[in-house]
């Protein structure tokens, strides 16, 4: 059995993965801020770390992995969305958390073992902030509590940026209550009418970064095995998580391995983002008739650390590959996974190699088992082809019947010929038209 190798952002190298306790492997991934419909790029992390969780469960045992992905349900964008709609923030967060989970499920993402919400972990955040103040790493000023960056000589260890670049990169607001421009918010005041909680520093709400540190401590422990997220989270979010947790835990590191996935871009466009308007949601893609499994394969087609260019062609290629695999797999029980697929995944989740190995398998039982490692071929072959193909065939048959009715026999013949080309044979009878595959 080949060892699992993971690229660790902290060391900039692939390292053999050895959990602190193989009976309790801990994985934490920063989850969604639930205030709008997430775009397909947001789900790359969900799919990549779902794949990692599957690999870890395969290696260490189904019940020996604890995967936590948080839900950020208090945030200025949520407050703004709620104000725009004239509803409580919880109305917004519940709606978009449900939609996020529905989209993730469509992509074959298994629910994590723990999905803590920020608003359920306020006591832990307040306690951690108190500890940081006590230890001289944070200070209260003007209703805010700030982490004092110069108090932590190791700050910036993950991204290895210099201090000026970090200050510029964070676009930190220069506020009079800050001792240092790099200091970041742990707690901020809430005006009356804005969601808030009582704290030793007045009524307010937590900053984003402290959420993850406090939830990891509560649900997984001081030091976890793997922390994951998108590459855009390295700075400032993960630097800040690291600083908070290490300083609150007498120097114990937050995570033993740091994994980051690359961006998704639209073909011919910049990084997918709301502000650039080049956004497509999973719901829109499903609405266009694409299956979640096709989108999952497309999201796994590039190595997770590389950028992934999203295009209609990528979706079409992914669907064609699944059509082919489903035909080979037929409906047989899964056998034993292919060693080559496993080895590719164990080598820092090398999905391009794993998928090419998968394509070379001709034994249906082996193919089913190997595809399952990637969360693919989860349906029966009949269900896969019934789903989209049959709906389309039925639609075309209805169009042909309508054409005949209006005596447009040329169009009716054209539809029949088109279907015949796809191996669909139509059989007319007094009861109507039925079809079969050639
Ligand atoms: Zn986080």
Short mmCIF file of C-alpha atoms and ligand atoms in Angstrom, two decimals, residues 28-31 70 72 208-213 215-216 227-229 233 237-238 241 254 258, ligand 1:
data_model
loop_
_atom_site.label_atom_id
_atom_site.label_comp_id
_atom_site.label_asym_id
_atom_site.label_seq_id
_atom_site.Cartn_x
_atom_site.Cartn_y
_atom_site.Cartn_z
CA UNK A 28 -11.21 20.84 8.88
CA UNK A 29 -12.23 22.88 5.85
CA UNK A 30 -13.46 26.47 5.87
CA UNK A 31 -17.06 26.34 4.73
CA UNK A 70 -18.10 25.18 9.29
CA UNK A 72 -20.33 31.16 8.62
CA UNK A 208 -14.58 35.90 10.73
CA UNK A 209 -11.17 34.43 11.58
CA UNK A 210 -11.88 33.71 15.25
CA UNK A 211 -14.85 31.52 14.25
CA UNK A 212 -12.68 28.85 12.72
CA UNK A 213 -10.10 28.86 15.51
CA UNK A 215 -14.79 25.84 16.31
CA UNK A 216 -11.68 23.77 15.58
CA UNK A 227 -6.66 22.07 7.46
CA UNK A 228 -7.97 22.81 3.99
CA UNK A 229 -9.47 25.59 1.93
CA UNK A 233 -7.76 31.84 2.12
CA UNK A 237 -7.75 34.09 6.87
CA UNK A 238 -5.47 31.14 7.53
CA UNK A 241 -6.40 31.39 12.29
CA UNK A 254 -3.19 24.59 14.59
CA UNK A 258 -2.18 22.65 5.17
ZN1 LIG B 1 -11.53 29.24 8.32
#
